[in-house]
Each structure stands twice: as structure tokens, then as C-alpha cells.
mmCIF file of C-alpha atoms in Angstrom:
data_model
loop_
_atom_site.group_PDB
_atom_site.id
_atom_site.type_symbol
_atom_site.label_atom_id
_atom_site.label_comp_id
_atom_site.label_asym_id
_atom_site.label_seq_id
_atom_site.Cartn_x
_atom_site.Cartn_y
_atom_site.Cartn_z
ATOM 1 C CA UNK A 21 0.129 -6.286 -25.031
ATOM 2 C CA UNK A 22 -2.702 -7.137 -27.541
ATOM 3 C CA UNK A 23 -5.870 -4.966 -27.161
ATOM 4 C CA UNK A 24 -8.236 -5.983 -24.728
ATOM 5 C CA UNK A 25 -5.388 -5.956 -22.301
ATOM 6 C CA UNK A 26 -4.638 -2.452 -22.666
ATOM 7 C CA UNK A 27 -8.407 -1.839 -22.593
ATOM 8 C CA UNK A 28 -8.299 -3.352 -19.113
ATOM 9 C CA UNK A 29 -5.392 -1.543 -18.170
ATOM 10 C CA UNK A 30 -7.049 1.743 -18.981
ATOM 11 C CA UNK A 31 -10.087 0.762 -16.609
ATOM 12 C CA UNK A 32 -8.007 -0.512 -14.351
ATOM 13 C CA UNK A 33 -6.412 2.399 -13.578
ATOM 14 C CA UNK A 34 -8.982 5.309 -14.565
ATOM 15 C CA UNK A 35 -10.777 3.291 -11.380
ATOM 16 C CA UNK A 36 -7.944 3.543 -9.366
ATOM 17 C CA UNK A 37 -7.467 7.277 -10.070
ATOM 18 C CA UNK A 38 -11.526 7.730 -8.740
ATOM 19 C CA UNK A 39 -11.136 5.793 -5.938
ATOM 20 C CA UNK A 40 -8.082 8.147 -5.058
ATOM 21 C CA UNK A 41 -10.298 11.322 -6.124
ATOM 22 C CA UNK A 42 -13.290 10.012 -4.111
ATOM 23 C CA UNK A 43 -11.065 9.013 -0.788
ATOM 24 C CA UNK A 44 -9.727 12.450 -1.089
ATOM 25 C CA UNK A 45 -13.944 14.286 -1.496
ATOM 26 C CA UNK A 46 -14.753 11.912 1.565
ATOM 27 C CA UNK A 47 -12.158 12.760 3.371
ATOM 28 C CA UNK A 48 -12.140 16.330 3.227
ATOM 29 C CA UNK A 49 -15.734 17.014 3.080
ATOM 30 C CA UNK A 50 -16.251 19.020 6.492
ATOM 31 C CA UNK A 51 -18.334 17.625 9.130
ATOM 32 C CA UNK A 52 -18.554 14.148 7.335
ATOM 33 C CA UNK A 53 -16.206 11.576 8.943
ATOM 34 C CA UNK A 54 -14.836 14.090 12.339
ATOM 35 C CA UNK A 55 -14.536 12.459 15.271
ATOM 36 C CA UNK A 56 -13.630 15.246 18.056
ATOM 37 C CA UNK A 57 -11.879 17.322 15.314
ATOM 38 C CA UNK A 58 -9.946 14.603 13.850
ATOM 39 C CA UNK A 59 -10.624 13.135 10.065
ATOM 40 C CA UNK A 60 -9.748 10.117 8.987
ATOM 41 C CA UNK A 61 -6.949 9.736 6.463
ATOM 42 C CA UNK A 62 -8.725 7.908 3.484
ATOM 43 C CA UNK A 63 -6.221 9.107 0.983
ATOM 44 C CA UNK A 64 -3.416 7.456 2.686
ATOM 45 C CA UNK A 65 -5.237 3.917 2.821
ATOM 46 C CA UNK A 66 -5.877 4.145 -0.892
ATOM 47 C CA UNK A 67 -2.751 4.842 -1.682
ATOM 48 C CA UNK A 68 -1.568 1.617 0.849
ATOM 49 C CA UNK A 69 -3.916 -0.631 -1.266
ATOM 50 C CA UNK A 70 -2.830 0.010 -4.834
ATOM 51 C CA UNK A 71 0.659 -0.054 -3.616
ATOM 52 C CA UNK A 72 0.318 -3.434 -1.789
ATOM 53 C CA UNK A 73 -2.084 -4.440 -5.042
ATOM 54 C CA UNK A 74 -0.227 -2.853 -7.596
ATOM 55 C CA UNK A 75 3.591 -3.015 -7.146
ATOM 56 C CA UNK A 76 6.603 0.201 -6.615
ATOM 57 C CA UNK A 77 5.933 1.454 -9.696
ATOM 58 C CA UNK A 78 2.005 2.243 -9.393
ATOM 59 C CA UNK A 79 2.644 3.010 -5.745
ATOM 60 C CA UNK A 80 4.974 5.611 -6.624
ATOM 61 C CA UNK A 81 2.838 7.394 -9.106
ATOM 62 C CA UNK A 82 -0.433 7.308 -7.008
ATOM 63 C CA UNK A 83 1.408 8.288 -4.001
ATOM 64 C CA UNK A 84 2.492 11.520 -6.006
ATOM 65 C CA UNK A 85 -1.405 12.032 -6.726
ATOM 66 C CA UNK A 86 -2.445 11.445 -3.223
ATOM 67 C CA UNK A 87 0.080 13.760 -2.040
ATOM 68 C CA UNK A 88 -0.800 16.353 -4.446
ATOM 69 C CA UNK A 89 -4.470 16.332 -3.425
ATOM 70 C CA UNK A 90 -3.076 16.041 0.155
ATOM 71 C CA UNK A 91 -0.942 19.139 0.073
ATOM 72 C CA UNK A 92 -3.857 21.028 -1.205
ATOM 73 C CA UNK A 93 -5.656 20.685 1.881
ATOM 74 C CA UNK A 94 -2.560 20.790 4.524
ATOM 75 C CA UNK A 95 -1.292 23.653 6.124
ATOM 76 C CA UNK A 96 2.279 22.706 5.774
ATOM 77 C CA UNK A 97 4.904 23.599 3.469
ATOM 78 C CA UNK A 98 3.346 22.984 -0.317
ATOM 79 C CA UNK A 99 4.975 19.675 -1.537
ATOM 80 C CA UNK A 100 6.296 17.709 1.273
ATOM 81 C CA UNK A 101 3.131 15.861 1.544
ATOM 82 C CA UNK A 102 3.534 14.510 -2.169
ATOM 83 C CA UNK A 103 7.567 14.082 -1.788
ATOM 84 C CA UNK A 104 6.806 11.746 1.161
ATOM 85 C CA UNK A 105 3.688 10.022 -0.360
ATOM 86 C CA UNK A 106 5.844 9.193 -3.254
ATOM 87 C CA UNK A 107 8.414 7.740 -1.264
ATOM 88 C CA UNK A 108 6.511 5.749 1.236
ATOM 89 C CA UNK A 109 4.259 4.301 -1.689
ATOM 90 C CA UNK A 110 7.309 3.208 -3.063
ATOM 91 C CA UNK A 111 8.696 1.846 -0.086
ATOM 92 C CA UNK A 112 5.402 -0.180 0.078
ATOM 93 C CA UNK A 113 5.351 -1.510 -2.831
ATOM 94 C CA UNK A 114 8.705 -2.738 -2.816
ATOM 95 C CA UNK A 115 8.365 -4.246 0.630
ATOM 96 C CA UNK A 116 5.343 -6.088 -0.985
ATOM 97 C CA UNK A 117 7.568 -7.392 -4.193
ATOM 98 C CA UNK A 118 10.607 -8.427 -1.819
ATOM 99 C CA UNK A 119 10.180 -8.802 1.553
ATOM 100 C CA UNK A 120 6.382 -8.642 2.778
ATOM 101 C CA UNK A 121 3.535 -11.465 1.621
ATOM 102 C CA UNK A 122 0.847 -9.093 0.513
ATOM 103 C CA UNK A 123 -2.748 -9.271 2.085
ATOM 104 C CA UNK A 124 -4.986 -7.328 4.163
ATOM 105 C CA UNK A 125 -2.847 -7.715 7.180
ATOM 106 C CA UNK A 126 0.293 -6.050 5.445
ATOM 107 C CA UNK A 127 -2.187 -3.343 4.040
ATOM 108 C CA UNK A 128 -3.601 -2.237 7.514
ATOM 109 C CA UNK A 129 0.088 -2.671 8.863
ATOM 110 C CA UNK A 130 1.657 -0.629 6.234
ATOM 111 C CA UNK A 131 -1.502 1.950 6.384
ATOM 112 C CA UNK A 132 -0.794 2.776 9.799
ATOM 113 C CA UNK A 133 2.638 3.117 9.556
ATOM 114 C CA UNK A 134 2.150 5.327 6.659
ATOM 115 C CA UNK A 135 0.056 7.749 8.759
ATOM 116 C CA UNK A 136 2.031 7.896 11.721
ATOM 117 C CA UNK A 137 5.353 8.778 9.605
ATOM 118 C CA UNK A 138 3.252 10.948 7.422
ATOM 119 C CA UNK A 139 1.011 12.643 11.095
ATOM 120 C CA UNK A 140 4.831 13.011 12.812
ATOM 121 C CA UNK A 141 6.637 15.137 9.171
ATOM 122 C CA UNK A 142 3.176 17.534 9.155
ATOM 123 C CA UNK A 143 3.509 17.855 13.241
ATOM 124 C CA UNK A 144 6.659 19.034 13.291
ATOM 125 C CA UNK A 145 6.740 21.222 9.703
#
């Protein structure tokens, strides 16, 4: 990797890593984005994109830093949140590389899915 690759690497994902940190501010800002007492999960679709965008790899280590900022606003058990981000952007972004053409449609698919799994584990811990 000659230079100006790894320069765009480096912007690539310091951007990614504010889009993650901004998601998260939106999303927990109070009063912002409620709708009858429920927010919507921002972190979860960023995390969905740069997995579907970025690959298993990416997805995995984003999904760690969602679920870190995650469990620091959850009233669960500290760490499940980033266990099972980690996971499911992994499983994402494998589905993507092997199985899934990725696009929008896959993104909203796998977004929702991601939520409900992720809404159903906080529910019940």
C-alpha cells in the first residue's frame, strides 16, 4: 500500500469512527428524536452500513465501538451490548461477502433485524 492509499484509509475510517460518535450524540441526546418514549437506534444503522460497505472485518471492530458507546447508555448488564454488536456486525458483513448482494435493501433488511435481536437480548436481561 503506497502512500496516498493509506492516507485515504486513515480518512476513510477517522469518518467512519464520527459518523459512529455522531449517531451515538443524536441518538442519545434527550428529547431530540422520542417518539412516545421511544428513540431511534442510530448506532445500530451505522454500524449495518459500514458492515454491509465495509466487509466482517470492519464490521466487527465498529460493532465493538457501537456497542461500547451503547452499553454506556443501557441499563443492562455492562458488555453484552458490545459482545452482541460485535457478533452481529460480523455476521453482516460476512452475509454481505458470501451470501447477500449488498445494497440499500440488504442494509435496511439487516438493520432491522439487527435491532429486533439486539431490542429482544436487552428485554429480557
Amino acid at each position: 500500500m503506497d502512500q496516498k492509499q493509506m492516507k485515504q484509509a486513515v480518512k476513510k475510517h477517522l469518518l467512519y469512527a464520527l459518523l459512529l460518535i455522531l449517531a451515538y450524540v443524536i441518538q442519545e441526546t434527550p428529547g431530540l428524536f422520542s417518539f412516545s418514549g421511544a428513540k431511534p437506534s442510530l448506532v445500530i444503522c451505522t454500524v449495518t452500513a459500514i458492515a454491509v460497505e465495509e466487509g466482517a472485518f470492519a464490521g466487527g471492530i465498529y460493532g465493538c465501538a457501537g456497542g461500547i458507546l451503547a452499553d454506556t447508555a443501557a441499563f443492562h448488564i455492562f458488555g453484552i451490548a458490545s459482545m452482541l454488536f460485535l457478533a452481529l456486525g460480523c455476521a453482516v458483513g460476512l452475509l454481505v461477502i458470501y451470501w447477500v448482494r449488498p445494497g440499500w435493501r440488504a442494509a435496511v433488511l439487516f438493520a432491522g433485524g439487527f435491532s429486533l435481536i439486539y431490542g429482544l437480548v436487552a428485554y429480557f436481561l
